[in-house]
Backbone as numpy.savetxt, mean C-alpha at the origin, in Angstrom:
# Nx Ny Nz CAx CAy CAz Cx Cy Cz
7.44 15.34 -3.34 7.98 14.44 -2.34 9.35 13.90 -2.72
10.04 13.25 -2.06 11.20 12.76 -1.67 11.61 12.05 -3.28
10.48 10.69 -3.09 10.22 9.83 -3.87 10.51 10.49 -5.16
9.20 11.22 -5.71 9.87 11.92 -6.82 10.99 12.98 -7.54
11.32 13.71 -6.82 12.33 14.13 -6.51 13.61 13.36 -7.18
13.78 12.48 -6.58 14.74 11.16 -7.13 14.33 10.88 -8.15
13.33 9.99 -8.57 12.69 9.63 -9.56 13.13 10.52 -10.76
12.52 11.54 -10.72 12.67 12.59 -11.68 14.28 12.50 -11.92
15.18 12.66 -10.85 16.67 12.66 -10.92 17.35 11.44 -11.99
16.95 9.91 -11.99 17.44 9.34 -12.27 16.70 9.02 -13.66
15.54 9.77 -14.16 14.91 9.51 -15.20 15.89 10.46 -16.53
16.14 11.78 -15.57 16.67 12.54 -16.25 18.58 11.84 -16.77
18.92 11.25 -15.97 20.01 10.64 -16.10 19.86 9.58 -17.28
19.12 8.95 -17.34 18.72 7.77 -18.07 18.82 8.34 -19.66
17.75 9.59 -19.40 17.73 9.90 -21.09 18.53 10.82 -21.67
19.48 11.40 -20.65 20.92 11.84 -21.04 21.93 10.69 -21.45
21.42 9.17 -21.15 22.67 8.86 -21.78 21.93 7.69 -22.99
20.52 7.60 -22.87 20.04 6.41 -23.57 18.66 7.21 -24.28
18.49 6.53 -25.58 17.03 6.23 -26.07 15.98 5.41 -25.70
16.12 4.65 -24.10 15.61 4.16 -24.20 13.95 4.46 -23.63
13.27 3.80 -23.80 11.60 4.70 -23.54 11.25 4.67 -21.99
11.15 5.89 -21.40 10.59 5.81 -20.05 9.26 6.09 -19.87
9.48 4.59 -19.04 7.60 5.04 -18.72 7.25 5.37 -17.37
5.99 6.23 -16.69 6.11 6.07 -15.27 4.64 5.92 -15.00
4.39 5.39 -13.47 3.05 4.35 -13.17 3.13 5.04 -11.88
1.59 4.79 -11.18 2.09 4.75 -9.72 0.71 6.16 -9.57
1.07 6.34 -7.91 -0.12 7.07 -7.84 0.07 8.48 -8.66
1.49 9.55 -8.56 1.36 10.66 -9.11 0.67 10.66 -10.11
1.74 10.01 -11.35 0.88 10.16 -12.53 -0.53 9.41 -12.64
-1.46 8.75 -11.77 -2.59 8.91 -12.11 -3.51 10.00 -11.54
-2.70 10.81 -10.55 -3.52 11.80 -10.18 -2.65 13.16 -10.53
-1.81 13.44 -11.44 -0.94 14.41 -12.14 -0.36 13.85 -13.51
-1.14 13.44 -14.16 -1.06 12.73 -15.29 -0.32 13.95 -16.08
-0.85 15.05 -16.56 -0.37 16.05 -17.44 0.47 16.44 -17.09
0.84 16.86 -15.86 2.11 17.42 -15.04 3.36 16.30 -15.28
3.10 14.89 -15.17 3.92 14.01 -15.61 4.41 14.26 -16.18
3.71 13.78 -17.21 4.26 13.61 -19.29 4.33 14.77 -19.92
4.57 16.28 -19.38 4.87 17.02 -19.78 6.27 17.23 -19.51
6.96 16.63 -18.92 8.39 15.88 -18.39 9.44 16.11 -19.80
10.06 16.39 -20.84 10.69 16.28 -21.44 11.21 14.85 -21.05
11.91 14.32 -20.13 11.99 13.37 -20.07 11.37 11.61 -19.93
10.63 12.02 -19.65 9.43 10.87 -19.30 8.76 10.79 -20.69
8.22 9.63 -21.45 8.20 9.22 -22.78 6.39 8.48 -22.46
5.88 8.53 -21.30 4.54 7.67 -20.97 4.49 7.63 -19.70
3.10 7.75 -19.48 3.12 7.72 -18.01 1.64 6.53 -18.28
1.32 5.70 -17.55 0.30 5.03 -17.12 -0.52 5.41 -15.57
-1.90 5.54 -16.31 -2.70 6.20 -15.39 -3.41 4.21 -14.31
-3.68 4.45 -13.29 -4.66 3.75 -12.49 -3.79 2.63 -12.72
-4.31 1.07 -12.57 -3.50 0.02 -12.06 -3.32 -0.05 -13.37
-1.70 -0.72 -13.76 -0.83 -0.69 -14.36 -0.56 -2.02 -15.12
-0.86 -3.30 -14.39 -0.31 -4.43 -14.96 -0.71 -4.76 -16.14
-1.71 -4.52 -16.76 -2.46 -4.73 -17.79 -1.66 -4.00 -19.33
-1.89 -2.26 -18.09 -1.22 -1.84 -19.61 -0.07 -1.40 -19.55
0.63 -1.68 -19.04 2.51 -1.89 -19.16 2.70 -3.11 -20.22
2.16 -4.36 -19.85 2.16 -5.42 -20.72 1.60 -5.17 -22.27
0.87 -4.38 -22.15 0.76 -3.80 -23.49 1.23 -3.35 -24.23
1.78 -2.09 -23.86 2.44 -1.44 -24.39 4.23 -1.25 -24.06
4.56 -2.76 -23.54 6.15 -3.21 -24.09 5.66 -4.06 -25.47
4.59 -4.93 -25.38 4.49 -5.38 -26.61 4.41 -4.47 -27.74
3.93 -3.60 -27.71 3.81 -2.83 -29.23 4.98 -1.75 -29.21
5.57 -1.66 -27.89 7.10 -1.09 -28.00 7.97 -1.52 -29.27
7.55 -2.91 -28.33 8.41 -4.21 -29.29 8.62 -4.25 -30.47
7.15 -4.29 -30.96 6.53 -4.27 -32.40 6.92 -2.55 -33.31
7.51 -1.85 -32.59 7.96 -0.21 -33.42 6.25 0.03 -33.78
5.23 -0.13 -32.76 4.30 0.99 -33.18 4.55 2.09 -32.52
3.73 2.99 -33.41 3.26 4.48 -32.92 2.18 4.86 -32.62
1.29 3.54 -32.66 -0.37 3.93 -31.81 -0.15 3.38 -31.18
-0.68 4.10 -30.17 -1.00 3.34 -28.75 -2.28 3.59 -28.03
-2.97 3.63 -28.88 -4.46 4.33 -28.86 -5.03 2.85 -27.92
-4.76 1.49 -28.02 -5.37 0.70 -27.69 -5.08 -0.16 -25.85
-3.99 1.02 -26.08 -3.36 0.55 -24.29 -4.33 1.25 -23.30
-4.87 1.13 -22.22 -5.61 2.02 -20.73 -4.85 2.77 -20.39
-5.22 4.04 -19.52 -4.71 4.70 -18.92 -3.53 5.34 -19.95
-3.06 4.94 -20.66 -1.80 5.63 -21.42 -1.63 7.21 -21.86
-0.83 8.22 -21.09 -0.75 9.15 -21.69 0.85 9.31 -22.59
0.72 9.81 -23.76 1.97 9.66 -24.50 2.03 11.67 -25.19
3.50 11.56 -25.70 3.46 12.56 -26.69 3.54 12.53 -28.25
2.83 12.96 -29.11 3.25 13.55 -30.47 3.05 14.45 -31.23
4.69 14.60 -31.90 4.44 15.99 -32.59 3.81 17.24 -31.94
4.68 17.03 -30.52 4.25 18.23 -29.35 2.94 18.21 -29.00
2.07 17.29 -29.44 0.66 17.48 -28.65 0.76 15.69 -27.26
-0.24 16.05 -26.08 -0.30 15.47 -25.53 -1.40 14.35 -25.35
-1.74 12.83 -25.74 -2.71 11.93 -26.26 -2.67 11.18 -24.92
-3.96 10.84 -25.13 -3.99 9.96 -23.78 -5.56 8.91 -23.59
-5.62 8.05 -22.97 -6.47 6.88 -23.61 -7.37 6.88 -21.91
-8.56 6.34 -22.20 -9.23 6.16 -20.38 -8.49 5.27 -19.74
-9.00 5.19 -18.75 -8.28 4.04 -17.44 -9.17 2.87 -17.77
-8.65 1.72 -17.68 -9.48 0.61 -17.47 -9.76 0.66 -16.44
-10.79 -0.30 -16.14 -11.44 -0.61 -15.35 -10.63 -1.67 -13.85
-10.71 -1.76 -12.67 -10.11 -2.08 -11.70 -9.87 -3.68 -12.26
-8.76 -4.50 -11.67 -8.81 -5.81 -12.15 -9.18 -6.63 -11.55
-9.54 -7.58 -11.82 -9.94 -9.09 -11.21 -8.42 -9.59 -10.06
-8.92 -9.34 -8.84 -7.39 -9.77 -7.89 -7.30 -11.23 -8.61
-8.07 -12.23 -8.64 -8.17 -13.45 -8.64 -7.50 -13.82 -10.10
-7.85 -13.07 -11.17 -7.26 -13.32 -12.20 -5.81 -12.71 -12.11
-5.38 -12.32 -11.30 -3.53 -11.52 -11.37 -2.92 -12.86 -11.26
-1.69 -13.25 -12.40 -1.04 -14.41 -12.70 0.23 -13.98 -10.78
0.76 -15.30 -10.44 1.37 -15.15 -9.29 2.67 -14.07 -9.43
2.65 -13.62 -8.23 4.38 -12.29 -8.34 5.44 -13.24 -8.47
5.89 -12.47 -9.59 7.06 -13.66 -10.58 8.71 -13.44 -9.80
8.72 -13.29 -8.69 9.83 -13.33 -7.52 11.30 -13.99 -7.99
11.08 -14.42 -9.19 12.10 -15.57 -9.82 12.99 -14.13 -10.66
12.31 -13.46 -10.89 13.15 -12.29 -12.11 13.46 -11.38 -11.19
13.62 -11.43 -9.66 14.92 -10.77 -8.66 15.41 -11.29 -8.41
16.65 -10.97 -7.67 17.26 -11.28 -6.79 16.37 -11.30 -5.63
15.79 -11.82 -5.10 15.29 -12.22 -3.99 15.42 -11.92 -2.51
17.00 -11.95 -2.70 18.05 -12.19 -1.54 17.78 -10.86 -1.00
17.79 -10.14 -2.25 18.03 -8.43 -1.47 16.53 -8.05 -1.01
15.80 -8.54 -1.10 14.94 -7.32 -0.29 14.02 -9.00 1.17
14.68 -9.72 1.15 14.32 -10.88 2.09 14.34 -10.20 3.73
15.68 -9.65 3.95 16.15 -9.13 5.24 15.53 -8.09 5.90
14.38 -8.19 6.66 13.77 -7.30 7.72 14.41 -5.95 8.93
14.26 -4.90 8.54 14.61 -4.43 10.00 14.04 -4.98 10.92
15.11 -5.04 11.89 15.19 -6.06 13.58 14.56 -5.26 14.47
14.47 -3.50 14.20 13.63 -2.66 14.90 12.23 -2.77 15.03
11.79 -2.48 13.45 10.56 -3.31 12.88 9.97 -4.60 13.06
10.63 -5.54 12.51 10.47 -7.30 12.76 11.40 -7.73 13.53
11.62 -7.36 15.37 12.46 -8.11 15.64 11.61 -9.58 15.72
13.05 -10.54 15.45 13.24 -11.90 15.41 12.53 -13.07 14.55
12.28 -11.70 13.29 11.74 -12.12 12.23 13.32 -12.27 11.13
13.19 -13.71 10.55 14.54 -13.36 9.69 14.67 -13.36 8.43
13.48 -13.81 7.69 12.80 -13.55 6.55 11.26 -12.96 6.12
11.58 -12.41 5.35 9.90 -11.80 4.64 10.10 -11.38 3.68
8.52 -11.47 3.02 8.28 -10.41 1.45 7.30 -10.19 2.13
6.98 -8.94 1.09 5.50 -8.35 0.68 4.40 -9.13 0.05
3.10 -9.21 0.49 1.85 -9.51 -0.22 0.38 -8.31 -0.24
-0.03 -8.38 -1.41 -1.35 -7.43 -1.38 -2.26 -8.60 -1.86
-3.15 -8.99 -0.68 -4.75 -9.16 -0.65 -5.98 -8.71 -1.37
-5.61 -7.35 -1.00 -6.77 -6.44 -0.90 -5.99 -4.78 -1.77
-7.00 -4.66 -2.53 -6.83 -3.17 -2.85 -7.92 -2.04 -2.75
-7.38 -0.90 -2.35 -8.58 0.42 -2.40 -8.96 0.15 -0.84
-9.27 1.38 -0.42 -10.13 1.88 0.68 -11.24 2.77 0.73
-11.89 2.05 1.16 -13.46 3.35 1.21 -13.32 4.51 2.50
-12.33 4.28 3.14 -12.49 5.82 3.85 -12.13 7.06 3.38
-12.23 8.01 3.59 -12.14 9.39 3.08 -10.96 10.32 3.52
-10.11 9.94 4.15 -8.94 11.01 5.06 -8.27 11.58 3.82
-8.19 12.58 4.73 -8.24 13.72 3.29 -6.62 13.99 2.82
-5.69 13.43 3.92 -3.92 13.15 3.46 -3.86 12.33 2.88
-4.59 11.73 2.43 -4.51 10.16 1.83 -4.85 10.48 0.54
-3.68 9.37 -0.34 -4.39 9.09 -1.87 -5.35 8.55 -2.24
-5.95 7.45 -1.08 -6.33 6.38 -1.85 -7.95 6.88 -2.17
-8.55 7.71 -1.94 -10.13 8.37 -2.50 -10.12 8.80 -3.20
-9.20 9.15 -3.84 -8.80 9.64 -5.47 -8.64 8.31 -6.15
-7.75 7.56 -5.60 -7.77 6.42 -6.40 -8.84 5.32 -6.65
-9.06 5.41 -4.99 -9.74 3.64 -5.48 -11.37 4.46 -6.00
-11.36 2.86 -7.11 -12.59 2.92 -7.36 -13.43 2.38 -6.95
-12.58 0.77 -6.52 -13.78 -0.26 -5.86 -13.28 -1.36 -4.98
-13.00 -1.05 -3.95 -12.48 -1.85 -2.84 -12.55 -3.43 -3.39
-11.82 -4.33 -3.37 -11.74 -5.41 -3.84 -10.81 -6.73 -3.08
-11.39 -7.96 -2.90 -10.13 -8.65 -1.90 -10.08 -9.55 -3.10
-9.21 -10.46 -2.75 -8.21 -11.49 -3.23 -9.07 -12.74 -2.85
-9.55 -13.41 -3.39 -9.90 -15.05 -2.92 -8.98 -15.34 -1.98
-9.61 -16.19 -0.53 -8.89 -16.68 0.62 -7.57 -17.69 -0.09
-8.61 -18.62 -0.06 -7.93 -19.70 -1.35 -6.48 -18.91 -1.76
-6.68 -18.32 -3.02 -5.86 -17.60 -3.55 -4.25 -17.41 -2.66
-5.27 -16.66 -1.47 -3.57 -16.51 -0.93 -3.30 -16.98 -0.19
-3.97 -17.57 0.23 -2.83 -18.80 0.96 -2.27 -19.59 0.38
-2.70 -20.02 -1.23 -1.85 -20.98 -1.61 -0.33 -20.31 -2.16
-0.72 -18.86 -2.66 0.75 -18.30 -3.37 1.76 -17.77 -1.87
0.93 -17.18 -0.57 1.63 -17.17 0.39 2.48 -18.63 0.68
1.87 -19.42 0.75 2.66 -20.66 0.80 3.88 -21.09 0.10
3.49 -20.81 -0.90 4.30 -21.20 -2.34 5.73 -20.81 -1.82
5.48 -19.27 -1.73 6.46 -18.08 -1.98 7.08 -18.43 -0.25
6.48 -18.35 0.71 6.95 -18.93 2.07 8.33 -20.23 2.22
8.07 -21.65 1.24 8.70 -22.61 1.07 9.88 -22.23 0.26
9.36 -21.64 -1.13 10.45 -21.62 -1.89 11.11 -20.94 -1.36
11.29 -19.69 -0.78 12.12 -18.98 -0.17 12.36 -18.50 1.14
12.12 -20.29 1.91 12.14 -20.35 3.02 11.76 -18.84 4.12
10.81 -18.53 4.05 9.87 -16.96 4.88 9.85 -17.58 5.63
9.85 -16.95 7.15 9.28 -16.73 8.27 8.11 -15.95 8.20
7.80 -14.96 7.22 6.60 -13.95 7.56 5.97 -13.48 6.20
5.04 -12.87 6.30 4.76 -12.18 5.09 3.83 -10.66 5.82
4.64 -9.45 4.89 4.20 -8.53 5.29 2.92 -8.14 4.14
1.28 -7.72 4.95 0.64 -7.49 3.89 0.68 -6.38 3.28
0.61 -6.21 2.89 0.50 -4.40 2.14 -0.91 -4.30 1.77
-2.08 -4.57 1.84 -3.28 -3.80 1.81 -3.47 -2.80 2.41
-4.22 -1.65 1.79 -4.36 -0.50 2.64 -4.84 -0.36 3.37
-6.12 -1.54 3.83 -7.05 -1.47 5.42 -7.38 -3.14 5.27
-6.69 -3.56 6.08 -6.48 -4.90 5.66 -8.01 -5.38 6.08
-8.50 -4.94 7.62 -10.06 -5.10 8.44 -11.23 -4.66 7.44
-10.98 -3.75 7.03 -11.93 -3.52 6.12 -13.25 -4.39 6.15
-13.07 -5.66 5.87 -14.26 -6.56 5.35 -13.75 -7.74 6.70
-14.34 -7.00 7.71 -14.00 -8.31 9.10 -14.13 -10.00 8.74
-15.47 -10.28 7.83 -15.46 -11.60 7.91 -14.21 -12.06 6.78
-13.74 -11.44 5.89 -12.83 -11.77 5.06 -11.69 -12.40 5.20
-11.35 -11.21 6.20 -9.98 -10.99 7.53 -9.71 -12.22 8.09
-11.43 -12.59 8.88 -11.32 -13.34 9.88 -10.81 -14.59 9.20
-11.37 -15.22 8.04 -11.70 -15.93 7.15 -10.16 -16.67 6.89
-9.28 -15.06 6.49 -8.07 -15.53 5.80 -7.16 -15.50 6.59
-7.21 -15.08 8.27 -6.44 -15.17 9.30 -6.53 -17.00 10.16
-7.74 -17.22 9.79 -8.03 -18.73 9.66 -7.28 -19.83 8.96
-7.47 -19.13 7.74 -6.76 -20.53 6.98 -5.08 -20.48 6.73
-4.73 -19.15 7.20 -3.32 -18.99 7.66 -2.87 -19.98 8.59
-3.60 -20.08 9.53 -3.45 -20.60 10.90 -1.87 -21.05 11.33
-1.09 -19.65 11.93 0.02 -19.69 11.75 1.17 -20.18 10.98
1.05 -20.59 9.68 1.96 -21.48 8.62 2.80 -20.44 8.69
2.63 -19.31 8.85 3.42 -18.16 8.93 3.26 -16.72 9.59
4.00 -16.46 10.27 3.66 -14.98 10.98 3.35 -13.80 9.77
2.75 -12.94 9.99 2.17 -11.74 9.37 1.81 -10.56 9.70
2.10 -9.71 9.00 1.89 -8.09 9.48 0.82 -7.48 8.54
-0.03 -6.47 9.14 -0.92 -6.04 8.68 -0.81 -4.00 9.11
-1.27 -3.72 8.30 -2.22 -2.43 8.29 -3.59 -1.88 8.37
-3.97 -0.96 9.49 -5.11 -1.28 9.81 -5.61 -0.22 9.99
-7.08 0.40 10.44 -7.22 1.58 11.07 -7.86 0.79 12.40
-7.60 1.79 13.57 -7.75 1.39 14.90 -8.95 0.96 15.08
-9.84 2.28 14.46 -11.48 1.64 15.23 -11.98 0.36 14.68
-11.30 0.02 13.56 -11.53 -1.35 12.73 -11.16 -2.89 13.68
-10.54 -2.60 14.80 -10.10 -3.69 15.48 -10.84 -3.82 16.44
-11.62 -2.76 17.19 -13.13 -3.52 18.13 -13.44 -4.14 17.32
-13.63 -4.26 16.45 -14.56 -5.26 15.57 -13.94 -7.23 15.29
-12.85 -6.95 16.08 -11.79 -8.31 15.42 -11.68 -8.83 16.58
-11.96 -10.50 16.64 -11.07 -11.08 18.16 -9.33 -11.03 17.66
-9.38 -10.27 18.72 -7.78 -10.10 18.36 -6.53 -11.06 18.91
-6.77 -12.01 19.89 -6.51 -13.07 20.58 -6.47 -14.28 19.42
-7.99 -14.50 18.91 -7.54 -15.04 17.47 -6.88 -14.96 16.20
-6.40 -13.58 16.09 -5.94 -13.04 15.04 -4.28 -13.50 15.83
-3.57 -13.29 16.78 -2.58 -13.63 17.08 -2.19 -14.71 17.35
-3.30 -15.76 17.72 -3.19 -17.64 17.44 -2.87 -17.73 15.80
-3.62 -16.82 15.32 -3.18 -17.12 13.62 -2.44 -16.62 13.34
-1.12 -16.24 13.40 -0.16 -15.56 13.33 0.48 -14.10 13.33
-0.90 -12.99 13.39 -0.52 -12.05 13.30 0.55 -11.85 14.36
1.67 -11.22 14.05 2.53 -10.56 15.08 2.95 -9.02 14.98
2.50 -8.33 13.86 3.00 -6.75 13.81 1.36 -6.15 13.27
1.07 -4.92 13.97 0.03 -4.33 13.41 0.83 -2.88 13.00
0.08 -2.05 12.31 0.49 -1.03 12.28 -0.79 -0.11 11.53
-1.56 0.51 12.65 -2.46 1.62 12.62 -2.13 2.65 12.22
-2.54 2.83 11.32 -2.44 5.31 11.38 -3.20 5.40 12.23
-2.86 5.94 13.41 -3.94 7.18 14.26 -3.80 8.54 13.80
-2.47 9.49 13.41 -2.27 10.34 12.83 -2.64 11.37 13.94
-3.31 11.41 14.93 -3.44 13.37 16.09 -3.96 11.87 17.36
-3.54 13.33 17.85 -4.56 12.51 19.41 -5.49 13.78 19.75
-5.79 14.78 18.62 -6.42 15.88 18.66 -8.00 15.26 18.06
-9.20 15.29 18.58 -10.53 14.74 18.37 -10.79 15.87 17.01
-10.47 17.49 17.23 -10.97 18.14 16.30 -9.76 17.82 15.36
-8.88 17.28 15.08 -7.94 16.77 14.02 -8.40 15.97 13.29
-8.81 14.89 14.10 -9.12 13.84 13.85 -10.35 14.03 12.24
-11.61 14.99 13.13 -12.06 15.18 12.58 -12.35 16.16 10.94
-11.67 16.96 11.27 -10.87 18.07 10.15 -10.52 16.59 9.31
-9.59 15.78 9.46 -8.54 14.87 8.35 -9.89 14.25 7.73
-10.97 14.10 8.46 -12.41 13.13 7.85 -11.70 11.45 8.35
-11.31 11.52 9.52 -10.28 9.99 9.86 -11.86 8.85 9.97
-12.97 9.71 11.21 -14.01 8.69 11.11 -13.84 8.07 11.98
-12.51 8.23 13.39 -12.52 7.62 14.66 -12.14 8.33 15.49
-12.36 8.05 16.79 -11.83 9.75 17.71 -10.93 8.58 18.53
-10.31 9.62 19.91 -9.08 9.11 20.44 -9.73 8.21 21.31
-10.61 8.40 21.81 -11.52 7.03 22.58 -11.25 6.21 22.34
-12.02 5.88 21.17 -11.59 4.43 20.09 -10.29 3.79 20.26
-9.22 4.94 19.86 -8.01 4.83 19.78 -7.32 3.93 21.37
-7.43 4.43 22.22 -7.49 4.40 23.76 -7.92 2.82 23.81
-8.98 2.41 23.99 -9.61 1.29 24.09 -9.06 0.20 22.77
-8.80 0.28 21.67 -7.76 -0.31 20.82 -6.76 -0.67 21.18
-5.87 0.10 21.64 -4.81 0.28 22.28 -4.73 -0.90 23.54
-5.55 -0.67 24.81 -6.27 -1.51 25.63 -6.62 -3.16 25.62
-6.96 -3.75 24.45 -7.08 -4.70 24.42 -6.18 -5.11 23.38
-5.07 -4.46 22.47 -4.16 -5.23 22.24 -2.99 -5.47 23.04
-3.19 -4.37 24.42 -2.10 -4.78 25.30 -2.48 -6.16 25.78
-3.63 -6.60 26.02 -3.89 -8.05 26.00 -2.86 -8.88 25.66
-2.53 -8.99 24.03 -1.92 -10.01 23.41 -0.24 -9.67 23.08
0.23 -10.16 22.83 1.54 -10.10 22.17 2.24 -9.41 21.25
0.88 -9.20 20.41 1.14 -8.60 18.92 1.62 -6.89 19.00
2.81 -6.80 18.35 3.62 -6.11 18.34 2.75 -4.64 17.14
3.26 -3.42 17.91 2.21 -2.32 17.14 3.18 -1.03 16.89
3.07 -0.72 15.30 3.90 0.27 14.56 3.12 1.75 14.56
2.68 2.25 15.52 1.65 3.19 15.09 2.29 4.60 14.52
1.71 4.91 13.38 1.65 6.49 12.48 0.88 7.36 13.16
1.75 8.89 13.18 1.17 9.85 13.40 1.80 10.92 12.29
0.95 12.17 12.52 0.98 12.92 11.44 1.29 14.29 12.05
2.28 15.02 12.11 2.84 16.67 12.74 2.84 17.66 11.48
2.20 18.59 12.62 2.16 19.54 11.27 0.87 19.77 9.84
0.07 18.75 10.38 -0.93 18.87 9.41 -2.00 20.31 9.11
-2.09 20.55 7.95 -2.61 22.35 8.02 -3.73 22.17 9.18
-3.83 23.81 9.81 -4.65 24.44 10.88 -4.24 23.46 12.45
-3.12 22.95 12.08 -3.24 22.18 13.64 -1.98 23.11 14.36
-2.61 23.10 15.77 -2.14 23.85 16.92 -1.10 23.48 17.78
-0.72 24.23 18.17 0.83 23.74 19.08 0.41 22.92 20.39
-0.87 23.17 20.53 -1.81 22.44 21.45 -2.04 20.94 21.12
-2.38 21.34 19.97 -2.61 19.47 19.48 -1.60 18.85 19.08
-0.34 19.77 18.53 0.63 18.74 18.49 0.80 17.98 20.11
0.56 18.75 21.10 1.05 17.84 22.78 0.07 17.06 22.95
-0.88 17.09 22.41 -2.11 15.90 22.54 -1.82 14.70 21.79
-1.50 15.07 20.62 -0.80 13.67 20.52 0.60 13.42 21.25
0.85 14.08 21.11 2.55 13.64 22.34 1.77 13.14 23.68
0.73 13.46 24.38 0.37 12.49 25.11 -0.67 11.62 25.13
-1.06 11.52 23.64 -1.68 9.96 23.66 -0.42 8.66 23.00
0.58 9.68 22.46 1.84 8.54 22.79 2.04 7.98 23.55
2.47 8.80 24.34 2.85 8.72 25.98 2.28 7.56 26.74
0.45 8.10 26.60 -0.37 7.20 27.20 -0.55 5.37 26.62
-0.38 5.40 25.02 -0.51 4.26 24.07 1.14 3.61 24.52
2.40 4.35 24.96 3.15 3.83 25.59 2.97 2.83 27.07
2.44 3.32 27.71 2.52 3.39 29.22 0.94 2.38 29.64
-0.54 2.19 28.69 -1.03 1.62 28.84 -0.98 0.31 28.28
């Protein structure tokens, strides 16, 4: 992909002009771990969630060791062979110390596209929730997650807050991967929001019969953004999505109800799909336009 591509570009730049140690995190290398760190350039790669053992192993950076036998996930090189340690175990959301927003610049990533968020004039990012239990088979996250997990309500509303004041937000975009997932959770933390701030979410469609969505937009939601990915039923089903265009249709339907503004993903080109189904979704665009 794109992403790496670059990545790789500017890693290679780095250790053409420095010693200094590169490490890389993230989904590849936990699901191409060997392919990674077989990188001449790349010095470590960290497998599965990261915060734990990045913090680790800058400390014993620090310290000039050469074991690193005691960091998670860590794959390293020596003496041309390739070593590498298990993944820990998923983390406690509740125990993650707050996103330390103070060691950026801030400024630069505050400003929203107006396409995206019109008449939104500030936002950051927040994650709630990590892992998804559905199965779509373009997707990373069934490789990854191990165990779907939310964030104490509590929790975030108070650091949404925090981070809202200090840096005067209008919004906060969530980044969970299925934010509905756990409806009463949702409902729970769309509650104690109760508009202090507008918010955007990610969702899968058939997950929103399940939501008053009228209340979800008294509480601030104002941007959704569904993958539907085909408006092809046998697509649908091939990807293992787990909702057909019905669903989709009637989703669609009662958020024309409300206000709340909708980013929807689709997917062209996915293997065995037909020149047929690409126009099926071109007209459940059409139709998700026009209804």
């Amino acid at each position: 992909g794109t992403q790496i591509y670059y990545s790789l570009e500017v890693t290679k730049f780095i250790k053409e002009r420095s010693s200094v140690p590169v490490v890389w995190g993230g989904m590849h290398p936990t699901l191409e771990g060997a392919q990674t760190i077989a990188k001449p350039y790349i010095d470590f790669a960290i497998r599965g969630e990261g915060e734990e053992a990045f913090r680790m192993l800058t400390e014993q950076l620090s310290e000039k060791s050469t074991s690193f036998d005691g960091v998670p996930g860590l794959l390293w090189k020596q003496q041309g062979r390739i070593l590498g340690t298990n993944m820990a175990d998923p983390i406690e959301l509740d125990d993650s110390p707050p996103l330390p927003w103070h060691l950026l610049d801030v400024e630069e990533y505050t400003s929203p596209s107006q396409y995206a968020y019109p008449g939104i004039k500030r936002l950051l990012p927040f994650q709630g929730s990590r892992g998804c239990p559905f199965k779509c088979t373009f997707c990373s996250e069934p490789a990854l997650t191990k165990k779907f997990r939310m964030m104490s309500v509590k929790k975030i509303v108070e650091e949404c807050l925090e981070t809202t004041q200090r840096y005067q937000l209008d919004h906060i975009v969530f980044y969970d991967e299925e934010f509905f997932v756990n409806q009463k959770w949702a409902t729970e933390l769309a509650t104690a929001i109760n508009g202090q701030f507008t918010w955007t979410v990610q969702t899968r469609a058939a997950d929103l019969l399940r939501v008053n969505l009228p209340q979800m937009e008294r509480c601030g939601l104002t941007v959704l953004a569904p993958g539907l990915e085909s408006g092809s039923d046998r697509m649908l089903k091939y990807m293992k999505k787990g909702e057909t265009v019905a669903e989709y249709k009637e989703a669609n339907r009662r958020l024309s109800e409300t206000g709340i503004r909708l980013q929807y993903n689709f997917i062209v080109g996915f293997p065995t799909e037909t020149r047929k189904e690409v126009v099926e979704s071109v007209d459940l665009i059409l139709h998700l336009i026009s209804s």
